[in-house]
Short mmCIF file of N, CA and C in Angstrom, two decimals:
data_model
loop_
_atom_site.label_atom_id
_atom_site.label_comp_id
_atom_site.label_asym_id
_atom_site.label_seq_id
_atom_site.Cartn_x
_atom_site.Cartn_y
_atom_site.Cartn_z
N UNK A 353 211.86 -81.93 156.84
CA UNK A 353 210.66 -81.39 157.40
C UNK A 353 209.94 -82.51 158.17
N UNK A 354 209.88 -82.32 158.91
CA UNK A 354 208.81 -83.28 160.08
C UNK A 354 207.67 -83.80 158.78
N UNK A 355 206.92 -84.87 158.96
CA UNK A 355 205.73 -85.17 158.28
C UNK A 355 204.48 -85.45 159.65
N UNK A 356 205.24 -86.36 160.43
CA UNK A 356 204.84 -86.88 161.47
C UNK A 356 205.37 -86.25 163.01
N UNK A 357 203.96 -85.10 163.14
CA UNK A 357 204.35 -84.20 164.67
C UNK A 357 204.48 -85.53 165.62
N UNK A 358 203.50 -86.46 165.81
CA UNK A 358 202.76 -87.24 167.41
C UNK A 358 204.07 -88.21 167.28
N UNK A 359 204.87 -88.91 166.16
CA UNK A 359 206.06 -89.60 166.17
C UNK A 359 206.77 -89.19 166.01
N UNK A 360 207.41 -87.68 165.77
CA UNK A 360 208.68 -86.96 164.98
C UNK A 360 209.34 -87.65 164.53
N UNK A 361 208.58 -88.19 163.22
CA UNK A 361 209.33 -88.63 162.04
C UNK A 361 209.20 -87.20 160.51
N UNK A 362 210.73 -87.21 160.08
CA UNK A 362 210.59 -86.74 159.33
C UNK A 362 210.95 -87.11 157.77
N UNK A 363 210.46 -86.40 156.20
CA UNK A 363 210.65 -86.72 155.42
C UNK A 363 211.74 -87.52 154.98
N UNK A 364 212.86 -87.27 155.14
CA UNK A 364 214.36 -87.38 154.95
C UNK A 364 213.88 -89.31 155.69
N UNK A 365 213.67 -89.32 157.11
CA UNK A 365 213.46 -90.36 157.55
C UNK A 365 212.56 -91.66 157.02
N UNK A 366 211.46 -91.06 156.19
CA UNK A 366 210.52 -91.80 155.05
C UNK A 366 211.85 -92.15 153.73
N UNK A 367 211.91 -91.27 153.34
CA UNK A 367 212.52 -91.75 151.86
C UNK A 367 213.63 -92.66 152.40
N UNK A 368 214.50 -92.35 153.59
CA UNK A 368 215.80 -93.57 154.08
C UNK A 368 214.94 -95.10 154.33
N UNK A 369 213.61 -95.37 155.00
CA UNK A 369 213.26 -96.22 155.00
C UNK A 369 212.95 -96.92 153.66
N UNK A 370 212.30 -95.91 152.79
CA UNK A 370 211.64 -96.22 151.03
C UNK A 370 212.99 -97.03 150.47
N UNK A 371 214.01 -96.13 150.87
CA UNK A 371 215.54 -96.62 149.78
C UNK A 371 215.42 -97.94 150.41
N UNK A 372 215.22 -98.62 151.39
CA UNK A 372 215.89 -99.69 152.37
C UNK A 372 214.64 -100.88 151.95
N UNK A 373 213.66 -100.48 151.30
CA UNK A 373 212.92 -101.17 151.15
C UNK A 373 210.93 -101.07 151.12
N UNK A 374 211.04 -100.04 151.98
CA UNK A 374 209.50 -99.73 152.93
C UNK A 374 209.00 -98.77 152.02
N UNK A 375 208.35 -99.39 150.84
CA UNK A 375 207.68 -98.80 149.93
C UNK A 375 206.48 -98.51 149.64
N UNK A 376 205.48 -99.03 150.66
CA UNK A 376 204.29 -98.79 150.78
C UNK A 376 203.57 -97.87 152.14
N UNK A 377 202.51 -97.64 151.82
CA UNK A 377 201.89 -96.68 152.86
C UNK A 377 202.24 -97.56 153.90
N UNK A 378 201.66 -98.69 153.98
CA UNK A 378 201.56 -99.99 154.88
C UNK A 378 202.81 -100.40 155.39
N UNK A 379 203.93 -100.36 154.89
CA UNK A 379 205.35 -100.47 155.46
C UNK A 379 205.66 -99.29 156.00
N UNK A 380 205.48 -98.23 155.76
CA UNK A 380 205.93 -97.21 156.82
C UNK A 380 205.31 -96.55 157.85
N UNK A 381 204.04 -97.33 157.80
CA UNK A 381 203.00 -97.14 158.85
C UNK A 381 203.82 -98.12 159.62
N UNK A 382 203.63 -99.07 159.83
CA UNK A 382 204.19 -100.33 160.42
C UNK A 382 205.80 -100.04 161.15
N UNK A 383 206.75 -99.12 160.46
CA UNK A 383 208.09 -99.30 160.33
C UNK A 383 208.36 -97.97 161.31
N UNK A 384 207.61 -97.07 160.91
CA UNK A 384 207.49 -95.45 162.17
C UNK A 384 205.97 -95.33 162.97
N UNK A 385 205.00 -96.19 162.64
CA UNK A 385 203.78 -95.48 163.47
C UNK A 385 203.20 -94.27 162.61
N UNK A 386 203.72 -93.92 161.32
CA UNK A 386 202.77 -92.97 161.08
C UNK A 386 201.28 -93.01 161.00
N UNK A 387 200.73 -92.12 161.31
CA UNK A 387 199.19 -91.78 160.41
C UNK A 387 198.56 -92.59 161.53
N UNK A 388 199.06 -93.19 163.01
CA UNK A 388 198.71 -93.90 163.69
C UNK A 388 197.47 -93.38 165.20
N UNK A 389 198.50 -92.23 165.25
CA UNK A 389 197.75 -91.62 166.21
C UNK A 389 196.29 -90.64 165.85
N UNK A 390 196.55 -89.49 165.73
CA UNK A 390 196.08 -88.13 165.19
C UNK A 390 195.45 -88.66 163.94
N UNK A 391 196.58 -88.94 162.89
CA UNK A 391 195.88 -89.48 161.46
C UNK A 391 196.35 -87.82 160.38
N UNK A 392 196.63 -86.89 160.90
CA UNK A 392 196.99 -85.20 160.27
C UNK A 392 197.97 -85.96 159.28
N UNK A 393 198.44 -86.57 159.22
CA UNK A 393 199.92 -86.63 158.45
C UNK A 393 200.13 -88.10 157.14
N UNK A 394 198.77 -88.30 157.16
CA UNK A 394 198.64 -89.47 155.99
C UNK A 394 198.50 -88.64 154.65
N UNK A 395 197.94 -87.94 154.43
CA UNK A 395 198.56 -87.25 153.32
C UNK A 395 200.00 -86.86 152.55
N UNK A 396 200.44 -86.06 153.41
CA UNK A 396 201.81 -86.11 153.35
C UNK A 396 202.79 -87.20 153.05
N UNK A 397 202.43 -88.03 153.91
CA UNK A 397 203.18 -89.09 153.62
C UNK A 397 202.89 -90.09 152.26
N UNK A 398 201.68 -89.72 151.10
CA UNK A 398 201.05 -90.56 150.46
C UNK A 398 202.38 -89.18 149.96
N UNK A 399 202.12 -88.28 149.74
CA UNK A 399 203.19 -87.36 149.09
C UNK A 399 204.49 -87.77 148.87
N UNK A 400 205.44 -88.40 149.97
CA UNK A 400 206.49 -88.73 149.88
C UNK A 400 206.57 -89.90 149.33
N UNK A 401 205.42 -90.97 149.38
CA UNK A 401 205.86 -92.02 148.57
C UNK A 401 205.63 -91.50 146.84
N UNK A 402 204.77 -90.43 146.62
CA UNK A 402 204.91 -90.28 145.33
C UNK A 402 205.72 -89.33 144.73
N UNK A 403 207.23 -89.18 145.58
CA UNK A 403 207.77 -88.24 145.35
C UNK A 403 207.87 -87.16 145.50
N UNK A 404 206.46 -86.18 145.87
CA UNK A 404 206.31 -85.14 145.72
C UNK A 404 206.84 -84.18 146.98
N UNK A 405 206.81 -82.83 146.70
CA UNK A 405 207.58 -81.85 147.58
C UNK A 405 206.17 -81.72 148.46
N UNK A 406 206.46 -81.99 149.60
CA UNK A 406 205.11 -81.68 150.49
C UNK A 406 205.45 -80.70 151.64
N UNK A 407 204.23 -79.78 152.13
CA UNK A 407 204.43 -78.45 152.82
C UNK A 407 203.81 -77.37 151.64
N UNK A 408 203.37 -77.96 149.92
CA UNK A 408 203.33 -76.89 149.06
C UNK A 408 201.66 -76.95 148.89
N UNK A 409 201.31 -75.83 148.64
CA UNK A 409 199.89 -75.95 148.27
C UNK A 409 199.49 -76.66 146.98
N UNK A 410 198.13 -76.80 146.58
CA UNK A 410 197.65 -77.80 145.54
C UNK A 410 198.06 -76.83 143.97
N UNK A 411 197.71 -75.32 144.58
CA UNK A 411 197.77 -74.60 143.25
C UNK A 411 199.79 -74.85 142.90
N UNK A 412 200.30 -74.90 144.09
CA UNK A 412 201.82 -74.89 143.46
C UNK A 412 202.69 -75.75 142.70
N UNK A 413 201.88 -77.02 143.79
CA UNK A 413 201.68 -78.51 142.88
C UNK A 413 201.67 -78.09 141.35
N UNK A 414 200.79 -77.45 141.31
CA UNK A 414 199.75 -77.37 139.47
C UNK A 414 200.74 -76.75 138.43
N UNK A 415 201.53 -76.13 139.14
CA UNK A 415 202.91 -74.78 138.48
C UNK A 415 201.15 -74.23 138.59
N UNK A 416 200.26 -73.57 139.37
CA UNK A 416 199.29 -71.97 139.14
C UNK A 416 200.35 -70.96 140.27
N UNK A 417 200.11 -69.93 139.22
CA UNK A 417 200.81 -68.61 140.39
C UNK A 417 199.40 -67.59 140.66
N UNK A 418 199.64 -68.00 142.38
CA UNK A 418 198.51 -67.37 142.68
C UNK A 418 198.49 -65.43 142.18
N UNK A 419 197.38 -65.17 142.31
CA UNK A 419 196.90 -63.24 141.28
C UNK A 419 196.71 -62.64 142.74
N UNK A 420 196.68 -61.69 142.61
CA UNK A 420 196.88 -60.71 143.58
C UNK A 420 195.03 -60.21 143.39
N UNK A 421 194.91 -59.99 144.60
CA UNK A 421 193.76 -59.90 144.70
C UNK A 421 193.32 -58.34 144.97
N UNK A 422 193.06 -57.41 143.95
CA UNK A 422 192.73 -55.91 144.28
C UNK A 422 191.90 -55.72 145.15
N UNK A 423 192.84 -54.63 145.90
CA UNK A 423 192.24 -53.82 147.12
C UNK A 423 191.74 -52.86 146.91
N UNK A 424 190.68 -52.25 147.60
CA UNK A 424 190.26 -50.88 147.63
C UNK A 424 189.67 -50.27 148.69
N UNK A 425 190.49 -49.10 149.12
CA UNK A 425 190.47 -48.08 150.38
C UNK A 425 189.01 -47.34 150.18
N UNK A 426 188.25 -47.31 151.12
CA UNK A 426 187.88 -46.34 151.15
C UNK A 426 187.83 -45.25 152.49
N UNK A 427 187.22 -43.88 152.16
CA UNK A 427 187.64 -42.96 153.38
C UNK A 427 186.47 -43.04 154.22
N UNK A 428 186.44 -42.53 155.21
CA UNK A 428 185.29 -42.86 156.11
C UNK A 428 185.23 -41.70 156.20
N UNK A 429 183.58 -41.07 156.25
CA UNK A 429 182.74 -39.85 156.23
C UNK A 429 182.72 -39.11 157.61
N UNK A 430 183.15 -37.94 157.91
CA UNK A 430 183.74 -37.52 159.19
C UNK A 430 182.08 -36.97 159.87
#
């Protein structure tokens, strides 16, 4: 998954740098330009250094399964 739109760097491309050495925010800022331009994608990337599956929301993170939220129709008076 892309992390970084303004550099098209993607995840897969973070963790190959992490294995190689570039283990900090600060080394892979430095090593791709992330989080450099725009700045949208420093999160994410704090994600991949901590492992985590990013693209998921906070509740999915949590294991919460979002509830369905009841609807109700009503008829409109002719």
């Amino acid at each position: 998954m892309i992390v970084c739109v303004c550099k098209a760097i993607s995840d897969r491309q973070l963790r190959a740098s992490m294995q190689a050495g570039h283990d900090t925010f600060e080394a892979l800022q430095f090593e791709h330009g992330v989080a450099t331009c725009c700045g949208r994608c420093e999160e994410s990337v704090h994600e991949v250094l901590a492992g985590r599956e990013i693209g998921c929301s906070r509740a999915e993170r949590a294991g919460d399964r979002a509830q369905a939220v009841p609807m109700m129709f009503h008829a409109r008076a002719a």
